[in-house]
């Protein structure tokens, strides 16, 4: 994650973008447990950049990237949100450009040509443009077929402004440990930049073929930067194996590599030992069903059961500190819970949950804590105001840690209870078989 930075307030960006940027970088620091931008040094300097990014999580994808750069990022967005003149003005200040589809009922070719020309000029002036070449979002960890627009824009820029225009396509894979909940990991994984000029002369003579070739190259590089689960029939089981069965490492990069290796092992097993592959999928279904029915986590199978002494001691300490937890909770519960409640109740498309929870959470926390600090200043003076400003984020961290320990203790209690269930040994055997066959 980027270090704290306020220099953007002194840059010549649109004011609306600065406000949005401040919300994004604040949200990134608080919403995610770990945020890693791997390979940022590969991004060329002093050149036009097209980021080619997989699209799994609606608004979170573009803002995750935008919050890590020192330059404004331009985005392509569907045209219907630009219909209102006021909305268009704000969106333009957020460096968003309309892209038209056939369903919009307009002359899409001429309308999009104008947008493409804007993109050409942005890239010629060494600006940065984000494109999601899959064309739409889907939270499944699978790279879908890419649209050719990214290649047309890239090669069109050189056609319009000359082949020596410095321009690169930078493939960037985004991997979410959990798409919809806070306190999870996110990895931005930068691949090797594509020099667009290398394709230009071939493009002059073989237009369509070169566009396909460049698009395929982007797809090939992107697949190396993310988890690409091709077996859609068994997607839920494979996802569970990669994200719910415990990993050896706690490091975000090492966890990603371990999952990539496990996925590679599964693909290899499917091609060489179909019977064993089906057994692993079957074991995953059994384990997933048992774990969900008993509301526990699979990692508990990898640990010896907690001793009764430790279990009761931990329970006693949790009860002892519960009053302090509840008191501190008054400083952060409402701005945390209101966005969760509002989004999950009113927003049907889960792809928008993460971004809305993050944005609303930042806004409500700023407002709620500002109110607390103002009241502290009025009634208790500057000393307590400064002390409160220091303690509020610490209280929030303590509450989060307590809640995580409470959830783990509750899971341990349920796991001990599940030991007596008739299917426990089958679930444990399934877990051990999975670990054995997918060990690295």
GROMACS .gro file of C-alpha atoms in nm:
model
  440
    1UNK     CA    1   0.000   0.000   0.000
    2UNK     CA    2   0.121   0.350  -0.075
    3UNK     CA    3   0.255   0.560   0.209
    4UNK     CA    4   0.052   0.851   0.340
    5UNK     CA    5   0.053   1.122   0.076
    6UNK     CA    6  -0.118   1.463   0.062
    7UNK     CA    7   0.067   1.605  -0.239
    8UNK     CA    8  -0.234   1.543  -0.463
    9UNK     CA    9  -0.407   1.848  -0.310
   10UNK     CA   10  -0.140   2.065  -0.476
   11UNK     CA   11  -0.166   1.904  -0.818
   12UNK     CA   12  -0.367   2.051  -1.104
   13UNK     CA   13  -0.637   1.783  -1.086
   14UNK     CA   14  -1.010   1.852  -1.090
   15UNK     CA   15  -1.140   1.919  -0.739
   16UNK     CA   16  -1.397   1.636  -0.761
   17UNK     CA   17  -1.116   1.391  -0.844
   18UNK     CA   18  -0.915   1.512  -0.543
   19UNK     CA   19  -1.213   1.450  -0.315
   20UNK     CA   20  -1.268   1.106  -0.465
   21UNK     CA   21  -0.897   1.030  -0.444
   22UNK     CA   22  -0.887   1.119  -0.073
   23UNK     CA   23  -1.181   0.883  -0.006
   24UNK     CA   24  -1.016   0.607  -0.208
   25UNK     CA   25  -0.675   0.616  -0.038
   26UNK     CA   26  -0.836   0.647   0.306
   27UNK     CA   27  -1.067   0.355   0.230
   28UNK     CA   28  -0.780   0.142   0.103
   29UNK     CA   29  -0.595   0.190   0.432
   30UNK     CA   30  -0.894   0.093   0.646
   31UNK     CA   31  -1.105  -0.146   0.436
   32UNK     CA   32  -0.835  -0.400   0.348
   33UNK     CA   33  -0.621  -0.603   0.586
   34UNK     CA   34  -0.330  -0.606   0.340
   35UNK     CA   35  -0.294  -0.408   0.017
   36UNK     CA   36  -0.003  -0.496  -0.211
   37UNK     CA   37   0.095  -0.332  -0.540
   38UNK     CA   38   0.341  -0.579  -0.692
   39UNK     CA   39   0.556  -0.479  -0.989
   40UNK     CA   40   0.476  -0.107  -0.988
   41UNK     CA   41   0.836  -0.037  -1.090
   42UNK     CA   42   0.765  -0.205  -1.428
   43UNK     CA   43   0.531   0.075  -1.536
   44UNK     CA   44   0.719   0.295  -1.787
   45UNK     CA   45   0.770   0.662  -1.705
   46UNK     CA   46   0.712   0.954  -1.939
   47UNK     CA   47   0.481   0.762  -2.174
   48UNK     CA   48   0.116   0.698  -2.246
   49UNK     CA   49  -0.013   0.403  -2.042
   50UNK     CA   50  -0.315   0.181  -2.104
   51UNK     CA   51  -0.386  -0.039  -1.802
   52UNK     CA   52  -0.547  -0.366  -1.914
   53UNK     CA   53  -0.723  -0.498  -1.602
   54UNK     CA   54  -0.946  -0.796  -1.524
   55UNK     CA   55  -1.288  -0.685  -1.403
   56UNK     CA   56  -1.432  -0.871  -1.104
   57UNK     CA   57  -1.559  -0.607  -0.865
   58UNK     CA   58  -1.738  -0.312  -1.030
   59UNK     CA   59  -1.618   0.022  -0.887
   60UNK     CA   60  -1.353  -0.131  -0.658
   61UNK     CA   61  -1.138  -0.233  -0.956
   62UNK     CA   62  -1.075   0.115  -1.100
   63UNK     CA   63  -1.048   0.293  -0.766
   64UNK     CA   64  -0.803   0.032  -0.633
   65UNK     CA   65  -0.566   0.124  -0.917
   66UNK     CA   66  -0.640   0.498  -0.919
   67UNK     CA   67  -0.556   0.527  -0.549
   68UNK     CA   68  -0.202   0.398  -0.607
   69UNK     CA   69  -0.087   0.645  -0.873
   70UNK     CA   70   0.049   0.998  -0.872
   71UNK     CA   71  -0.128   1.077  -1.199
   72UNK     CA   72  -0.500   1.106  -1.268
   73UNK     CA   73  -0.643   0.793  -1.427
   74UNK     CA   74  -0.896   0.820  -1.710
   75UNK     CA   75  -1.174   0.562  -1.728
   76UNK     CA   76  -1.422   0.442  -1.987
   77UNK     CA   77  -1.775   0.405  -1.848
   78UNK     CA   78  -2.111   0.314  -1.999
   79UNK     CA   79  -2.278   0.611  -2.163
   80UNK     CA   80  -2.617   0.600  -1.988
   81UNK     CA   81  -2.474   0.750  -1.667
   82UNK     CA   82  -2.373   1.059  -1.867
   83UNK     CA   83  -2.728   1.149  -1.981
   84UNK     CA   84  -2.790   1.405  -1.707
   85UNK     CA   85  -2.590   1.724  -1.776
   86UNK     CA   86  -2.494   1.773  -1.411
   87UNK     CA   87  -2.388   1.409  -1.381
   88UNK     CA   88  -2.185   1.442  -1.700
   89UNK     CA   89  -2.002   1.745  -1.559
   90UNK     CA   90  -1.911   1.561  -1.240
   91UNK     CA   91  -1.811   1.243  -1.425
   92UNK     CA   92  -1.592   1.444  -1.661
   93UNK     CA   93  -1.420   1.597  -1.358
   94UNK     CA   94  -1.356   1.242  -1.240
   95UNK     CA   95  -1.180   1.182  -1.574
   96UNK     CA   96  -1.448   0.943  -1.699
   97UNK     CA   97  -1.533   0.906  -2.068
   98UNK     CA   98  -1.854   0.759  -2.217
   99UNK     CA   99  -1.850   0.439  -2.417
  100UNK     CA  100  -2.165   0.359  -2.619
  101UNK     CA  101  -2.330   0.021  -2.674
  102UNK     CA  102  -2.588  -0.090  -2.932
  103UNK     CA  103  -2.856  -0.103  -2.663
  104UNK     CA  104  -2.812   0.274  -2.607
  105UNK     CA  105  -3.006   0.340  -2.925
  106UNK     CA  106  -2.761   0.589  -3.079
  107UNK     CA  107  -2.509   0.593  -3.359
  108UNK     CA  108  -2.252   0.400  -3.155
  109UNK     CA  109  -1.980   0.409  -3.420
  110UNK     CA  110  -1.964   0.788  -3.453
  111UNK     CA  111  -2.022   0.845  -3.079
  112UNK     CA  112  -1.748   0.601  -2.980
  113UNK     CA  113  -1.515   0.745  -3.242
  114UNK     CA  114  -1.527   1.077  -3.059
  115UNK     CA  115  -1.445   0.902  -2.730
  116UNK     CA  116  -1.163   0.708  -2.896
  117UNK     CA  117  -1.016   1.031  -3.029
  118UNK     CA  118  -1.021   1.173  -2.676
  119UNK     CA  119  -0.837   0.860  -2.562
  120UNK     CA  120  -0.580   0.904  -2.841
  121UNK     CA  121  -0.512   1.262  -2.728
  122UNK     CA  122  -0.484   1.161  -2.361
  123UNK     CA  123  -0.233   0.890  -2.446
  124UNK     CA  124  -0.040   1.116  -2.682
  125UNK     CA  125   0.000   1.360  -2.392
  126UNK     CA  126   0.140   1.073  -2.177
  127UNK     CA  127  -0.178   1.028  -1.978
  128UNK     CA  128  -0.300   0.707  -1.816
  129UNK     CA  129  -0.612   0.520  -1.927
  130UNK     CA  130  -0.781   0.222  -1.760
  131UNK     CA  131  -0.961  -0.030  -1.980
  132UNK     CA  132  -1.136  -0.347  -1.869
  133UNK     CA  133  -1.106  -0.553  -2.187
  134UNK     CA  134  -1.349  -0.821  -2.066
  135UNK     CA  135  -1.620  -0.560  -2.122
  136UNK     CA  136  -1.823  -0.625  -1.805
  137UNK     CA  137  -1.772  -0.731  -1.445
  138UNK     CA  138  -1.810  -1.076  -1.291
  139UNK     CA  139  -1.681  -1.172  -0.947
  140UNK     CA  140  -1.579  -1.522  -1.060
  141UNK     CA  141  -1.203  -1.570  -1.077
  142UNK     CA  142  -1.188  -1.651  -1.445
  143UNK     CA  143  -1.057  -1.438  -1.731
  144UNK     CA  144  -1.329  -1.407  -1.993
  145UNK     CA  145  -1.275  -1.341  -2.364
  146UNK     CA  146  -1.131  -0.996  -2.425
  147UNK     CA  147  -1.291  -0.730  -2.644
  148UNK     CA  148  -1.079  -0.582  -2.920
  149UNK     CA  149  -1.137  -0.219  -2.824
  150UNK     CA  150  -0.817  -0.198  -2.619
  151UNK     CA  151  -0.607  -0.291  -2.926
  152UNK     CA  152  -0.802  -0.053  -3.150
  153UNK     CA  153  -0.746   0.237  -2.911
  154UNK     CA  154  -0.375   0.157  -2.871
  155UNK     CA  155  -0.300   0.118  -3.241
  156UNK     CA  156  -0.537   0.401  -3.330
  157UNK     CA  157  -0.330   0.636  -3.112
  158UNK     CA  158  -0.017   0.562  -3.319
  159UNK     CA  159  -0.214   0.596  -3.644
  160UNK     CA  160  -0.334   0.940  -3.538
  161UNK     CA  161  -0.024   1.078  -3.365
  162UNK     CA  162   0.262   0.888  -3.523
  163UNK     CA  163   0.434   0.555  -3.462
  164UNK     CA  164   0.699   0.712  -3.234
  165UNK     CA  165   0.439   0.814  -2.977
  166UNK     CA  166   0.560   0.642  -2.655
  167UNK     CA  167   0.276   0.409  -2.564
  168UNK     CA  168   0.249   0.090  -2.358
  169UNK     CA  169  -0.023  -0.152  -2.259
  170UNK     CA  170   0.036  -0.257  -1.899
  171UNK     CA  171  -0.146  -0.580  -1.801
  172UNK     CA  172  -0.257  -0.565  -1.439
  173UNK     CA  173  -0.426  -0.849  -1.252
  174UNK     CA  174  -0.638  -0.778  -0.945
  175UNK     CA  175  -0.684  -1.059  -0.695
  176UNK     CA  176  -0.934  -1.019  -0.408
  177UNK     CA  177  -0.918  -1.262  -0.119
  178UNK     CA  178  -1.282  -1.172  -0.055
  179UNK     CA  179  -1.479  -0.960  -0.301
  180UNK     CA  180  -1.750  -0.843  -0.064
  181UNK     CA  181  -1.611  -0.807   0.290
  182UNK     CA  182  -1.360  -0.582   0.462
  183UNK     CA  183  -1.041  -0.695   0.639
  184UNK     CA  184  -0.937  -0.916   0.346
  185UNK     CA  185  -0.630  -0.897   0.121
  186UNK     CA  186  -0.605  -0.739  -0.222
  187UNK     CA  187  -0.316  -0.782  -0.465
  188UNK     CA  188  -0.248  -0.561  -0.767
  189UNK     CA  189  -0.012  -0.760  -0.986
  190UNK     CA  190   0.165  -0.575  -1.270
  191UNK     CA  191   0.294  -0.770  -1.569
  192UNK     CA  192   0.546  -0.690  -1.841
  193UNK     CA  193   0.443  -0.384  -2.046
  194UNK     CA  194   0.361  -0.433  -2.414
  195UNK     CA  195   0.535  -0.189  -2.649
  196UNK     CA  196   0.256  -0.094  -2.890
  197UNK     CA  197   0.500   0.032  -3.154
  198UNK     CA  198   0.617  -0.327  -3.216
  199UNK     CA  199   0.275  -0.407  -3.361
  200UNK     CA  200   0.228  -0.091  -3.565
  201UNK     CA  201   0.395  -0.182  -3.897
  202UNK     CA  202   0.215  -0.515  -3.904
  203UNK     CA  203  -0.108  -0.329  -3.826
  204UNK     CA  204  -0.069  -0.108  -4.137
  205UNK     CA  205  -0.068  -0.413  -4.365
  206UNK     CA  206  -0.280  -0.660  -4.167
  207UNK     CA  207  -0.528  -0.454  -3.970
  208UNK     CA  208  -0.771  -0.713  -3.833
  209UNK     CA  209  -0.508  -0.983  -3.783
  210UNK     CA  210  -0.282  -0.752  -3.582
  211UNK     CA  211  -0.569  -0.636  -3.361
  212UNK     CA  212  -0.645  -1.002  -3.283
  213UNK     CA  213  -0.278  -1.076  -3.222
  214UNK     CA  214  -0.235  -0.787  -2.979
  215UNK     CA  215  -0.560  -0.872  -2.797
  216UNK     CA  216  -0.446  -1.233  -2.758
  217UNK     CA  217  -0.112  -1.114  -2.620
  218UNK     CA  218  -0.289  -0.904  -2.356
  219UNK     CA  219  -0.503  -1.203  -2.261
  220UNK     CA  220  -0.199  -1.430  -2.237
  221UNK     CA  221  -0.015  -1.190  -2.004
  222UNK     CA  222  -0.321  -1.124  -1.790
  223UNK     CA  223  -0.378  -1.493  -1.724
  224UNK     CA  224  -0.036  -1.516  -1.559
  225UNK     CA  225  -0.128  -1.234  -1.318
  226UNK     CA  226  -0.446  -1.377  -1.168
  227UNK     CA  227  -0.627  -1.694  -1.067
  228UNK     CA  228  -0.802  -1.830  -1.373
  229UNK     CA  229  -1.047  -2.107  -1.279
  230UNK     CA  230  -1.153  -2.264  -1.609
  231UNK     CA  231  -1.361  -2.551  -1.472
  232UNK     CA  232  -1.689  -2.360  -1.438
  233UNK     CA  233  -1.884  -2.678  -1.357
  234UNK     CA  234  -1.683  -2.723  -1.037
  235UNK     CA  235  -1.604  -2.355  -0.979
  236UNK     CA  236  -1.747  -2.332  -0.625
  237UNK     CA  237  -1.551  -2.635  -0.506
  238UNK     CA  238  -1.224  -2.516  -0.663
  239UNK     CA  239  -1.270  -2.166  -0.521
  240UNK     CA  240  -1.329  -2.324  -0.181
  241UNK     CA  241  -1.012  -2.533  -0.210
  242UNK     CA  242  -0.807  -2.224  -0.294
  243UNK     CA  243  -0.954  -1.979  -0.044
  244UNK     CA  244  -1.098  -2.173   0.250
  245UNK     CA  245  -0.857  -2.463   0.294
  246UNK     CA  246  -0.564  -2.316   0.497
  247UNK     CA  247  -0.242  -2.211   0.327
  248UNK     CA  248   0.114  -2.244   0.454
  249UNK     CA  249   0.199  -1.875   0.422
  250UNK     CA  250   0.049  -1.558   0.570
  251UNK     CA  251   0.228  -1.326   0.327
  252UNK     CA  252  -0.005  -1.186   0.060
  253UNK     CA  253   0.235  -1.256  -0.229
  254UNK     CA  254   0.324  -1.605  -0.109
  255UNK     CA  255  -0.045  -1.685  -0.060
  256UNK     CA  256  -0.116  -1.583  -0.418
  257UNK     CA  257   0.171  -1.800  -0.547
  258UNK     CA  258   0.053  -2.093  -0.337
  259UNK     CA  259  -0.299  -2.063  -0.477
  260UNK     CA  260  -0.160  -2.041  -0.831
  261UNK     CA  261   0.039  -2.358  -0.772
  262UNK     CA  262  -0.261  -2.539  -0.625
  263UNK     CA  263  -0.473  -2.436  -0.922
  264UNK     CA  264  -0.200  -2.555  -1.159
  265UNK     CA  265  -0.187  -2.889  -0.971
  266UNK     CA  266  -0.564  -2.925  -1.007
  267UNK     CA  267  -0.554  -2.853  -1.380
  268UNK     CA  268  -0.271  -3.102  -1.424
  269UNK     CA  269  -0.455  -3.364  -1.219
  270UNK     CA  270  -0.769  -3.320  -1.427
  271UNK     CA  271  -0.569  -3.396  -1.743
  272UNK     CA  272  -0.362  -3.686  -1.604
  273UNK     CA  273  -0.571  -3.849  -1.329
  274UNK     CA  274  -0.939  -3.769  -1.376
  275UNK     CA  275  -1.051  -4.022  -1.114
  276UNK     CA  276  -0.841  -3.858  -0.840
  277UNK     CA  277  -0.949  -3.512  -0.958
  278UNK     CA  278  -1.315  -3.608  -0.918
  279UNK     CA  279  -1.235  -3.750  -0.573
  280UNK     CA  280  -1.084  -3.416  -0.465
  281UNK     CA  281  -1.389  -3.228  -0.596
  282UNK     CA  282  -1.613  -3.472  -0.410
  283UNK     CA  283  -1.408  -3.424  -0.091
  284UNK     CA  284  -1.435  -3.048  -0.132
  285UNK     CA  285  -1.815  -3.072  -0.157
  286UNK     CA  286  -1.831  -3.290   0.154
  287UNK     CA  287  -1.599  -3.064   0.353
  288UNK     CA  288  -1.774  -2.746   0.239
  289UNK     CA  289  -2.115  -2.886   0.333
  290UNK     CA  290  -2.001  -3.000   0.679
  291UNK     CA  291  -1.823  -2.670   0.755
  292UNK     CA  292  -2.116  -2.455   0.643
  293UNK     CA  293  -2.373  -2.664   0.830
  294UNK     CA  294  -2.176  -2.632   1.155
  295UNK     CA  295  -2.074  -2.268   1.091
  296UNK     CA  296  -1.703  -2.333   1.137
  297UNK     CA  297  -1.387  -2.278   0.930
  298UNK     CA  298  -1.190  -2.549   0.752
  299UNK     CA  299  -0.858  -2.437   0.908
  300UNK     CA  300  -0.976  -2.583   1.241
  301UNK     CA  301  -0.920  -2.934   1.100
  302UNK     CA  302  -0.547  -2.857   1.068
  303UNK     CA  303  -0.507  -2.777   1.437
  304UNK     CA  304  -0.529  -2.999   1.745
  305UNK     CA  305  -0.844  -2.920   1.945
  306UNK     CA  306  -0.793  -2.641   2.198
  307UNK     CA  307  -0.752  -2.777   2.552
  308UNK     CA  308  -1.045  -2.728   2.787
  309UNK     CA  309  -0.828  -2.518   3.019
  310UNK     CA  310  -0.723  -2.280   2.740
  311UNK     CA  311  -1.075  -2.272   2.601
  312UNK     CA  312  -1.232  -2.172   2.935
  313UNK     CA  313  -0.950  -1.929   3.015
  314UNK     CA  314  -0.992  -1.756   2.678
  315UNK     CA  315  -1.370  -1.745   2.727
  316UNK     CA  316  -1.323  -1.591   3.073
  317UNK     CA  317  -1.087  -1.322   2.940
  318UNK     CA  318  -1.324  -1.239   2.655
  319UNK     CA  319  -1.610  -1.197   2.905
  320UNK     CA  320  -1.386  -0.989   3.131
  321UNK     CA  321  -1.302  -0.744   2.853
  322UNK     CA  322  -1.651  -0.740   2.701
  323UNK     CA  323  -1.763  -0.422   2.889
  324UNK     CA  324  -1.456  -0.236   2.760
  325UNK     CA  325  -1.528  -0.360   2.407
  326UNK     CA  326  -1.888  -0.234   2.428
  327UNK     CA  327  -1.781   0.106   2.561
  328UNK     CA  328  -1.521   0.153   2.287
  329UNK     CA  329  -1.774   0.030   2.031
  330UNK     CA  330  -1.978   0.347   2.079
  331UNK     CA  331  -1.699   0.535   1.898
  332UNK     CA  332  -1.711   0.331   1.575
  333UNK     CA  333  -2.002   0.084   1.555
  334UNK     CA  334  -2.255   0.304   1.375
  335UNK     CA  335  -2.033   0.428   1.088
  336UNK     CA  336  -1.920   0.068   1.037
  337UNK     CA  337  -2.258  -0.102   1.059
  338UNK     CA  338  -2.479   0.147   0.872
  339UNK     CA  339  -2.304   0.102   0.532
  340UNK     CA  340  -2.311  -0.278   0.572
  341UNK     CA  341  -2.679  -0.277   0.661
  342UNK     CA  342  -2.777  -0.026   0.392
  343UNK     CA  343  -2.582  -0.191   0.109
  344UNK     CA  344  -2.682  -0.550   0.185
  345UNK     CA  345  -3.047  -0.453   0.221
  346UNK     CA  346  -3.083  -0.217  -0.076
  347UNK     CA  347  -2.822  -0.309  -0.340
  348UNK     CA  348  -2.909  -0.630  -0.521
  349UNK     CA  349  -2.597  -0.652  -0.739
  350UNK     CA  350  -2.322  -0.784  -0.510
  351UNK     CA  351  -2.054  -0.648  -0.745
  352UNK     CA  352  -2.122  -0.300  -0.602
  353UNK     CA  353  -2.121  -0.400  -0.236
  354UNK     CA  354  -1.750  -0.362  -0.167
  355UNK     CA  355  -1.707  -0.021  -0.328
  356UNK     CA  356  -2.021   0.125  -0.166
  357UNK     CA  357  -1.934  -0.013   0.178
  358UNK     CA  358  -1.587   0.135   0.148
  359UNK     CA  359  -1.698   0.479   0.027
  360UNK     CA  360  -1.993   0.512   0.268
  361UNK     CA  361  -1.777   0.386   0.554
  362UNK     CA  362  -1.510   0.651   0.495
  363UNK     CA  363  -1.769   0.931   0.468
  364UNK     CA  364  -1.961   0.821   0.780
  365UNK     CA  365  -1.647   0.766   0.987
  366UNK     CA  366  -1.522   1.114   0.898
  367UNK     CA  367  -1.860   1.265   0.989
  368UNK     CA  368  -1.908   1.061   1.309
  369UNK     CA  369  -1.557   1.114   1.442
  370UNK     CA  370  -1.573   1.485   1.352
  371UNK     CA  371  -1.889   1.513   1.563
  372UNK     CA  372  -1.720   1.335   1.857
  373UNK     CA  373  -1.413   1.557   1.830
  374UNK     CA  374  -1.623   1.873   1.805
  375UNK     CA  375  -1.819   1.782   2.118
  376UNK     CA  376  -1.494   1.695   2.296
  377UNK     CA  377  -1.348   2.033   2.203
  378UNK     CA  378  -1.656   2.225   2.316
  379UNK     CA  379  -1.698   2.050   2.652
  380UNK     CA  380  -1.344   1.942   2.747
  381UNK     CA  381  -1.099   2.167   2.558
  382UNK     CA  382  -0.797   2.122   2.332
  383UNK     CA  383  -0.605   1.867   2.537
  384UNK     CA  384  -0.886   1.613   2.531
  385UNK     CA  385  -0.956   1.700   2.167
  386UNK     CA  386  -0.600   1.604   2.068
  387UNK     CA  387  -0.608   1.295   2.290
  388UNK     CA  388  -0.938   1.184   2.135
  389UNK     CA  389  -0.805   1.237   1.782
  390UNK     CA  390  -0.518   1.000   1.865
  391UNK     CA  391  -0.730   0.741   2.046
  392UNK     CA  392  -1.028   0.707   1.809
  393UNK     CA  393  -0.846   0.502   1.540
  394UNK     CA  394  -0.675   0.299   1.814
  395UNK     CA  395  -1.013   0.218   1.968
  396UNK     CA  396  -1.139   0.104   1.627
  397UNK     CA  397  -0.839  -0.125   1.586
  398UNK     CA  398  -0.890  -0.272   1.936
  399UNK     CA  399  -1.258  -0.337   1.864
  400UNK     CA  400  -1.172  -0.512   1.538
  401UNK     CA  401  -0.910  -0.731   1.707
  402UNK     CA  402  -1.154  -0.821   1.985
  403UNK     CA  403  -1.427  -0.908   1.734
  404UNK     CA  404  -1.191  -1.133   1.533
  405UNK     CA  405  -1.091  -1.317   1.852
  406UNK     CA  406  -1.458  -1.352   1.948
  407UNK     CA  407  -1.541  -1.503   1.608
  408UNK     CA  408  -1.249  -1.745   1.639
  409UNK     CA  409  -1.354  -1.846   1.991
  410UNK     CA  410  -1.712  -1.903   1.875
  411UNK     CA  411  -1.579  -2.115   1.587
  412UNK     CA  412  -1.367  -2.318   1.829
  413UNK     CA  413  -1.671  -2.379   2.049
  414UNK     CA  414  -1.873  -2.496   1.747
  415UNK     CA  415  -1.585  -2.712   1.626
  416UNK     CA  416  -1.566  -2.888   1.965
  417UNK     CA  417  -1.939  -2.948   1.941
  418UNK     CA  418  -1.906  -3.089   1.588
  419UNK     CA  419  -1.656  -3.354   1.709
  420UNK     CA  420  -1.952  -3.566   1.818
  421UNK     CA  421  -2.131  -3.546   1.484
  422UNK     CA  422  -2.158  -3.869   1.284
  423UNK     CA  423  -2.002  -3.711   0.973
  424UNK     CA  424  -1.705  -3.549   1.150
  425UNK     CA  425  -1.459  -3.827   1.066
  426UNK     CA  426  -1.565  -3.822   0.700
  427UNK     CA  427  -1.512  -3.445   0.684
  428UNK     CA  428  -1.172  -3.475   0.853
  429UNK     CA  429  -1.070  -3.753   0.614
  430UNK     CA  430  -1.179  -3.537   0.319
  431UNK     CA  431  -0.972  -3.246   0.455
  432UNK     CA  432  -0.663  -3.464   0.496
  433UNK     CA  433  -0.702  -3.610   0.146
  434UNK     CA  434  -0.726  -3.260  -0.001
  435UNK     CA  435  -0.414  -3.146   0.185
  436UNK     CA  436  -0.223  -3.454   0.072
  437UNK     CA  437  -0.314  -3.426  -0.297
  438UNK     CA  438  -0.269  -3.049  -0.324
  439UNK     CA  439   0.047  -3.020  -0.113
  440UNK     CA  440   0.314  -2.813  -0.282
   0.00000   0.00000   0.00000
